Amino acid sequence: MDNISNTTGLGGETEGREKIFLATLFPKLTQWADVPWDTMEHCHIPKNKLILGFVQCTRRKLLHFVTARSELISTPITSNTKRTVYIQYHQNLNNEPRVTTSIENNRCIILGIETSCDDTGAAVVDETGQVLGEALHSQHKVHLLHGGIIPPIANRLHEEHIVEVVESALASSGVSLADVDAIATTVKPGLPLSLCVGKNYGKKLALDAGKPFIPIHHMEAHALTIRMVEKVEFPFLVLLISGGHALLVLAKSLDEWKIIGQTIDDAPGEAFDKAARRLKLRNIPECSSMSGGQAVEYLSREGDPRAFDYPTPMWKYRDCSFSFSGLKHTLYKNIEKLEVEYAIEGGRVLPNIRDVCASYQYALTKHIVRQTQKAMIYISTRELLPEENYSLVVSGGVACNQYIKTALRVLCHKMGYTLFCPPPKLCTDNGIMIAWNGIERWKAKTGVLYSKKDIEAVDIQGKSPIGEDLTDDVRSLGIKVKNWIKFR
Ligand code: KG4
Ligand code: ZN
């Protein structure tokens, strides 16, 4: 704990007088300076209050103080006093000078770095979830030209942009590297060549600056992002749907995750991206710079989800596994047939593209909703979540999809769950979620590496299961669903 309660020595200097002391938090309040009242005038601190302690000073430009009566006073500040503490000093009833000041237990600022796939992201976040600064460089357009992510190209682009992205995040935060408490970086799972860039750079920054290093699991970061913006307590159910994963996980604590279902082949984002490529959606001007999922969702808005009947995978199975590859092949076959029917050649797209997209999106959604419904039944049968607090967190790039979210909302409503989903910007890959996972680990004092030896030993892992796989237990239960939730 950064504790500044022990201020021996101040009494002698200031006895009998009222003063304000200004201290710079780092390094640890060793330098004190007296500042006159008028420096604080613009802070509107009521002069008649005995202010015992500084609690926190945030980028919202508010200083919070605790008074002698444990009241909290918040006051706007105008100067750049982010890392500065003001303490008003008073005599107590016995005429003894006393300053008992402490800052919040877990006060911290973390720099997060993300390079697991095709986005180079960095962000500076504080323990309240305040994003002090951020930067993101997306390789999406380059990979679009190649028809998919080519790992060596992703590696080169991460190398080219990592320095500017991290520097830009720091610069926009107004926080210097020296003020950062630790550096959190994605090291698993992901594309090995991409992960290496962030891992090497993050480790180097930590070692050069003498800062702790926090290795981050990309999927854990997706799952925990919601806790930055909403109060979601462990344990909760998480549905992670992204370009690389489909996972139903029980989040028990920062370090305890149980897999209830996962994909046996493709990920849903991949199913969207491959469909978009095959449907040549990039040739539709409005869709030219969208991700595959975004483009399919956009076109589906005016399409008929009943126009084509795509099968729902795995619903008869007594588990919560996902499979998207069969659905993709059914779509491919349907496209071939339609292209012959409409004599489609070259870069032209199908005339009924909106119906094709809407029907495909409906089938993907139905699959996701059904497997999630089974997971909810498994959870209640095994009593894995407290009944009074059934929460479903959905995250990952595909969680940006409004249609899927609406269907999940219906499911949650019927099953007695509350649905939580981070804003779209936080669902796709970014540095903020990595910094936030760093904050969670810092506060919980778990997974933070301090020694040079430990930091140097960190390596990447392309594959890394988020936790223990409960699929066999799910199957052993033989879940039967009496009423499938309808969302259409
Ligand atoms: O989480 P993310 O940024 O990267 C991975 O870790 O995979 O997810 C990217 C994926 C892409 O496949 C993209 O097509 C999909 O998320 N995505 C969407 C939407 N926006 C992005 N899928 C469906 N609907 C969307 N609106
Ligand atoms: Zn991701």
Tab-separated table of N, CA and C in Angstrom, residues 25-130:
chain	number	residue	atom	x	y	z
A	25	LEU	N	3.498	12.402	-5.612
A	25	LEU	CA	3.330	11.021	-5.158
A	25	LEU	C	4.511	10.138	-5.483
A	26	PHE	N	5.065	10.361	-6.619
A	26	PHE	CA	6.197	9.522	-6.998
A	26	PHE	C	7.410	10.394	-7.169
A	27	PRO	N	8.499	10.162	-6.543
A	27	PRO	CA	8.726	9.018	-5.682
A	27	PRO	C	8.238	9.266	-4.242
A	28	LYS	N	7.270	8.438	-3.909
A	28	LYS	CA	6.759	8.260	-2.545
A	28	LYS	C	6.788	9.444	-1.580
A	29	LEU	N	6.369	10.566	-2.031
A	29	LEU	CA	6.205	11.691	-1.121
A	29	LEU	C	7.438	12.041	-0.293
A	30	THR	N	8.559	12.006	-0.922
A	30	THR	CA	9.742	12.373	-0.162
A	30	THR	C	9.956	13.880	-0.191
A	31	GLN	N	9.514	14.506	-1.301
A	31	GLN	CA	9.699	15.954	-1.352
A	31	GLN	C	8.397	16.662	-1.021
A	32	TRP	N	8.453	17.496	-0.044
A	32	TRP	CA	7.269	18.257	0.344
A	32	TRP	C	7.502	19.719	0.037
A	33	ALA	N	6.429	20.400	-0.290
A	33	ALA	CA	6.569	21.828	-0.510
A	33	ALA	C	5.338	22.514	0.046
A	34	ASP	N	5.528	23.676	0.605
A	34	ASP	CA	4.380	24.433	1.079
A	34	ASP	C	3.817	25.225	-0.088
A	35	VAL	N	2.506	25.254	-0.188
A	35	VAL	CA	1.921	26.108	-1.217
A	35	VAL	C	0.899	27.014	-0.562
A	36	PRO	N	0.811	28.243	-1.016
A	36	PRO	CA	-0.133	29.168	-0.382
A	36	PRO	C	-1.574	28.809	-0.725
A	37	TRP	N	-2.493	29.300	0.110
A	37	TRP	CA	-3.913	29.025	-0.111
A	37	TRP	C	-4.347	29.345	-1.524
A	38	ASP	N	-3.874	30.488	-2.039
A	38	ASP	CA	-4.436	30.916	-3.327
A	38	ASP	C	-4.107	29.952	-4.468
A	39	THR	N	-3.102	29.128	-4.300
A	39	THR	CA	-2.845	28.109	-5.318
A	39	THR	C	-4.040	27.173	-5.398
A	40	MET	N	-4.709	27.050	-4.264
A	40	MET	CA	-5.825	26.117	-4.194
A	40	MET	C	-7.171	26.807	-4.430
A	41	GLU	N	-7.140	28.128	-4.614
A	41	GLU	CA	-8.411	28.850	-4.730
A	41	GLU	C	-9.325	28.219	-5.770
A	42	HIS	N	-8.751	27.951	-6.929
A	42	HIS	CA	-9.578	27.430	-8.011
A	42	HIS	C	-10.091	26.024	-7.718
A	43	CYS	N	-9.600	25.430	-6.664
A	43	CYS	CA	-10.054	24.086	-6.316
A	43	CYS	C	-11.339	24.099	-5.507
A	44	HIS	N	-11.745	25.275	-5.047
A	44	HIS	CA	-12.988	25.414	-4.284
A	44	HIS	C	-13.052	24.466	-3.102
A	45	ILE	N	-11.965	24.314	-2.427
A	45	ILE	CA	-12.020	23.478	-1.220
A	45	ILE	C	-12.518	24.348	-0.079
A	46	PRO	N	-13.584	23.932	0.558
A	46	PRO	CA	-14.110	24.758	1.649
A	46	PRO	C	-13.054	24.917	2.740
A	47	LYS	N	-12.762	26.177	3.075
A	47	LYS	CA	-11.656	26.393	3.997
A	47	LYS	C	-11.966	25.941	5.421
A	48	ASN	N	-13.264	25.862	5.713
A	48	ASN	CA	-13.609	25.494	7.079
A	48	ASN	C	-13.583	23.987	7.318
A	49	LYS	N	-13.288	23.233	6.295
A	49	LYS	CA	-13.276	21.786	6.474
A	49	LYS	C	-11.878	21.330	6.878
A	50	LEU	N	-11.879	20.411	7.776
A	50	LEU	CA	-10.604	19.799	8.126
A	50	LEU	C	-10.379	18.644	7.166
A	51	ILE	N	-9.418	18.816	6.335
A	51	ILE	CA	-9.202	17.789	5.323
A	51	ILE	C	-8.082	16.880	5.764
A	52	LEU	N	-8.434	15.682	5.957
A	52	LEU	CA	-7.444	14.743	6.460
A	52	LEU	C	-6.686	14.048	5.360
A	53	GLY	N	-7.349	13.790	4.289
A	53	GLY	CA	-6.599	12.974	3.340
A	53	GLY	C	-7.029	13.096	1.907
A	54	PHE	N	-6.071	12.858	1.086
A	54	PHE	CA	-6.308	12.782	-0.339
A	54	PHE	C	-6.722	11.357	-0.661
A	55	VAL	N	-7.747	11.220	-1.431
A	55	VAL	CA	-8.106	9.866	-1.832
A	55	VAL	C	-7.589	9.590	-3.221
A	56	GLN	N	-7.902	10.477	-4.121
A	56	GLN	CA	-7.633	10.105	-5.494
A	56	GLN	C	-7.744	11.332	-6.382
A	57	CYS	N	-6.946	11.375	-7.388
A	57	CYS	CA	-6.996	12.497	-8.299
A	57	CYS	C	-7.068	11.933	-9.704
A	58	THR	N	-8.148	12.159	-10.378
A	58	THR	CA	-8.354	11.462	-11.641
A	58	THR	C	-8.256	12.411	-12.817
A	59	ARG	N	-8.318	11.825	-14.003
A	59	ARG	CA	-8.212	12.630	-15.198
A	59	ARG	C	-9.497	13.415	-15.455
A	60	ARG	N	-10.563	13.024	-14.767
A	60	ARG	CA	-11.781	13.822	-14.900
A	60	ARG	C	-11.563	15.173	-14.241
A	61	LYS	N	-10.318	15.386	-13.812
A	61	LYS	CA	-9.940	16.635	-13.165
A	61	LYS	C	-10.749	16.878	-11.897
A	62	LEU	N	-10.795	15.872	-11.094
A	62	LEU	CA	-11.439	16.012	-9.803
A	62	LEU	C	-10.457	15.559	-8.736
A	63	LEU	N	-10.394	16.318	-7.690
A	63	LEU	CA	-9.640	15.861	-6.531
A	63	LEU	C	-10.650	15.409	-5.494
A	64	HIS	N	-10.386	14.313	-4.852
A	64	HIS	CA	-11.300	13.854	-3.814
A	64	HIS	C	-10.555	13.886	-2.485
A	65	PHE	N	-11.187	14.469	-1.501
A	65	PHE	CA	-10.575	14.526	-0.181
A	65	PHE	C	-11.480	13.881	0.858
A	66	VAL	N	-10.875	13.371	1.870
A	66	VAL	CA	-11.675	12.867	2.986
A	66	VAL	C	-11.531	13.869	4.121
A	67	THR	N	-12.631	14.285	4.672
A	67	THR	CA	-12.559	15.246	5.764
A	67	THR	C	-12.470	14.502	7.090
A	68	ALA	N	-12.315	15.282	8.162
A	68	ALA	CA	-12.184	14.683	9.487
A	68	ALA	C	-13.408	13.848	9.836
A	69	ARG	N	-14.555	14.253	9.287
A	69	ARG	CA	-15.774	13.505	9.600
A	69	ARG	C	-16.033	12.405	8.581
A	70	SER	N	-15.011	12.061	7.840
A	70	SER	CA	-15.098	11.024	6.816
A	70	SER	C	-16.053	11.380	5.685
A	71	GLU	N	-16.292	12.681	5.522
A	71	GLU	CA	-17.069	13.074	4.343
A	71	GLU	C	-16.116	13.068	3.165
A	72	LEU	N	-16.654	12.876	1.985
A	72	LEU	CA	-15.825	12.933	0.788
A	72	LEU	C	-16.124	14.241	0.063
A	73	ILE	N	-15.098	15.012	-0.186
A	73	ILE	CA	-15.298	16.244	-0.951
A	73	ILE	C	-14.654	16.038	-2.312
A	74	SER	N	-15.394	16.307	-3.361
A	74	SER	CA	-14.816	16.244	-4.698
A	74	SER	C	-14.755	17.660	-5.229
A	75	THR	N	-13.674	17.994	-5.842
A	75	THR	CA	-13.540	19.355	-6.328
A	75	THR	C	-12.826	19.367	-7.670
A	76	PRO	N	-13.318	20.187	-8.595
A	76	PRO	CA	-12.646	20.233	-9.895
A	76	PRO	C	-11.292	20.919	-9.795
A	77	ILE	N	-10.354	20.505	-10.567
A	77	ILE	CA	-9.073	21.195	-10.627
A	77	ILE	C	-8.793	21.577	-12.066
A	78	THR	N	-8.035	22.605	-12.228
A	78	THR	CA	-7.793	23.062	-13.581
A	78	THR	C	-6.359	22.809	-14.028
A	79	SER	N	-5.467	22.789	-13.090
A	79	SER	CA	-4.072	22.596	-13.500
A	79	SER	C	-3.785	21.110	-13.659
A	80	ASN	N	-2.687	20.829	-14.265
A	80	ASN	CA	-2.353	19.435	-14.522
A	80	ASN	C	-1.714	18.815	-13.278
A	81	THR	N	-2.558	18.417	-12.365
A	81	THR	CA	-2.061	17.954	-11.064
A	81	THR	C	-2.292	16.461	-10.875
A	82	LYS	N	-2.296	15.765	-12.011
A	82	LYS	CA	-2.688	14.373	-11.993
A	82	LYS	C	-1.988	13.531	-10.930
A	83	ARG	N	-0.708	13.710	-10.796
A	83	ARG	CA	0.026	12.870	-9.858
A	83	ARG	C	0.430	13.662	-8.617
A	84	THR	N	-0.353	14.653	-8.303
A	84	THR	CA	0.022	15.493	-7.179
A	84	THR	C	-1.000	15.390	-6.061
A	85	VAL	N	-0.533	15.399	-4.883
A	85	VAL	CA	-1.437	15.296	-3.746
A	85	VAL	C	-1.414	16.610	-2.962
A	86	TYR	N	-2.559	17.115	-2.617
A	86	TYR	CA	-2.630	18.280	-1.764
A	86	TYR	C	-3.146	17.852	-0.401
A	87	ILE	N	-2.540	18.329	0.593
A	87	ILE	CA	-3.017	17.968	1.925
A	87	ILE	C	-3.146	19.233	2.762
A	88	GLN	N	-4.304	19.417	3.315
A	88	GLN	CA	-4.457	20.545	4.211
A	88	GLN	C	-4.098	20.074	5.614
A	89	TYR	N	-3.420	20.947	6.321
A	89	TYR	CA	-2.919	20.566	7.626
A	89	TYR	C	-3.606	21.404	8.693
A	90	HIS	N	-4.097	20.772	9.698
A	90	HIS	CA	-4.763	21.481	10.794
A	90	HIS	C	-4.251	20.999	12.130
A	91	GLN	N	-4.563	21.782	13.101
A	91	GLN	CA	-4.318	21.301	14.463
A	91	GLN	C	-5.541	20.504	14.893
A	92	ASN	N	-5.335	19.509	15.685
A	92	ASN	CA	-6.505	18.813	16.208
A	92	ASN	C	-6.900	19.430	17.550
A	93	LEU	N	-7.874	18.876	18.187
A	93	LEU	CA	-8.410	19.480	19.412
A	93	LEU	C	-7.361	19.646	20.503
A	94	ASN	N	-6.407	18.767	20.543
A	94	ASN	CA	-5.362	18.855	21.574
A	94	ASN	C	-4.204	19.752	21.139
A	95	ASN	N	-4.468	20.514	20.073
A	95	ASN	CA	-3.433	21.401	19.577
A	95	ASN	C	-2.222	20.682	19.000
A	96	GLU	N	-2.454	19.424	18.673
A	96	GLU	CA	-1.332	18.690	18.079
A	96	GLU	C	-1.468	18.719	16.559
A	97	PRO	N	-0.422	19.074	15.901
A	97	PRO	CA	-0.515	19.048	14.439
A	97	PRO	C	-0.593	17.613	13.941
A	98	ARG	N	-1.482	17.372	13.032
A	98	ARG	CA	-1.630	16.014	12.553
A	98	ARG	C	-2.030	15.935	11.091
A	99	VAL	N	-1.378	15.166	10.371
A	99	VAL	CA	-1.805	14.904	9.000
A	99	VAL	C	-1.883	13.394	8.839
A	100	THR	N	-3.067	12.905	8.712
A	100	THR	CA	-3.191	11.463	8.517
A	100	THR	C	-3.748	11.223	7.128
A	101	THR	N	-2.900	11.063	6.241
A	101	THR	CA	-3.314	11.011	4.846
A	101	THR	C	-2.923	9.678	4.230
A	102	SER	N	-3.837	9.133	3.484
A	102	SER	CA	-3.437	7.925	2.765
A	102	SER	C	-4.167	7.893	1.440
A	103	ILE	N	-3.605	7.224	0.513
A	103	ILE	CA	-4.284	7.119	-0.773
A	103	ILE	C	-4.881	5.731	-0.878
A	104	GLU	N	-5.777	5.597	-1.843
A	104	GLU	CA	-6.468	4.321	-1.981
A	104	GLU	C	-5.490	3.173	-2.091
A	105	ASN	N	-5.889	2.101	-1.457
A	105	ASN	CA	-5.071	0.915	-1.402
A	105	ASN	C	-4.474	0.487	-2.740
A	106	ASN	N	-5.347	0.456	-3.738
A	106	ASN	CA	-4.931	-0.153	-4.994
A	106	ASN	C	-4.661	0.862	-6.094
A	107	ARG	N	-4.339	2.058	-5.728
A	107	ARG	CA	-4.148	3.086	-6.734
A	107	ARG	C	-3.048	2.662	-7.699
A	108	CYS	N	-3.354	2.707	-8.971
A	108	CYS	CA	-2.318	2.323	-9.927
A	108	CYS	C	-2.656	2.801	-11.328
A	109	ILE	N	-1.621	2.860	-12.137
A	109	ILE	CA	-1.762	3.194	-13.552
A	109	ILE	C	-1.001	2.135	-14.332
A	110	ILE	N	-1.666	1.523	-15.291
A	110	ILE	CA	-1.027	0.439	-16.040
A	110	ILE	C	-0.995	0.771	-17.537
A	111	LEU	N	0.136	0.454	-18.153
A	111	LEU	CA	0.237	0.552	-19.613
A	111	LEU	C	-0.036	-0.839	-20.173
A	112	GLY	N	-0.990	-0.939	-21.105
A	112	GLY	CA	-1.323	-2.241	-21.704
A	112	GLY	C	-0.911	-2.276	-23.170
A	113	ILE	N	-0.405	-3.425	-23.599
A	113	ILE	CA	0.035	-3.569	-24.996
A	113	ILE	C	-0.587	-4.829	-25.594
A	114	GLU	N	-1.184	-4.684	-26.786
A	114	GLU	CA	-1.863	-5.812	-27.440
A	114	GLU	C	-1.342	-5.966	-28.883
A	115	THR	N	-0.861	-7.179	-29.201
A	115	THR	CA	-0.459	-7.446	-30.596
A	115	THR	C	-0.775	-8.899	-30.975
A	116	SER	N	-1.843	-9.487	-30.395
A	116	SER	CA	-2.006	-10.935	-30.599
A	116	SER	C	-2.469	-11.332	-31.990
A	117	CYS	N	-3.079	-10.382	-32.714
A	117	CYS	CA	-3.611	-10.754	-34.032
A	117	CYS	C	-3.220	-9.691	-35.062
A	118	ASP	N	-4.180	-8.864	-35.464
A	118	ASP	CA	-3.855	-7.879	-36.502
A	118	ASP	C	-4.082	-6.439	-36.055
A	119	ASP	N	-4.189	-6.220	-34.753
A	119	ASP	CA	-4.298	-4.849	-34.244
A	119	ASP	C	-3.147	-4.573	-33.296
A	120	THR	N	-2.450	-3.447	-33.530
A	120	THR	CA	-1.423	-3.033	-32.581
A	120	THR	C	-2.090	-2.014	-31.664
A	121	GLY	N	-2.273	-2.379	-30.391
A	121	GLY	CA	-2.993	-1.490	-29.478
A	121	GLY	C	-2.185	-1.199	-28.230
A	122	ALA	N	-2.386	-0.009	-27.686
A	122	ALA	CA	-1.763	0.334	-26.399
A	122	ALA	C	-2.692	1.295	-25.679
A	123	ALA	N	-2.680	1.228	-24.357
A	123	ALA	CA	-3.528	2.138	-23.578
A	123	ALA	C	-2.971	2.307	-22.180
A	124	VAL	N	-3.294	3.454	-21.593
A	124	VAL	CA	-2.925	3.729	-20.208
A	124	VAL	C	-4.230	3.865	-19.434
A	125	VAL	N	-4.405	3.008	-18.429
A	125	VAL	CA	-5.673	2.958	-17.706
A	125	VAL	C	-5.384	3.030	-16.204
A	126	ASP	N	-6.263	3.696	-15.452
A	126	ASP	CA	-6.059	3.714	-14.002
A	126	ASP	C	-7.027	2.775	-13.292
A	127	GLU	N	-6.879	2.662	-11.991
A	127	GLU	CA	-7.617	1.632	-11.254
A	127	GLU	C	-9.110	1.873	-11.204
A	128	THR	N	-9.545	3.083	-11.569
A	128	THR	CA	-10.983	3.333	-11.581
A	128	THR	C	-11.596	2.951	-12.934
A	129	GLY	N	-10.740	2.533	-13.863
A	129	GLY	CA	-11.237	2.189	-15.191
A	129	GLY	C	-11.225	3.385	-16.122
A	130	GLN	N	-10.586	4.431	-15.661
A	130	GLN	CA	-10.460	5.636	-16.473
A	130	GLN	C	-9.390	5.385	-17.539
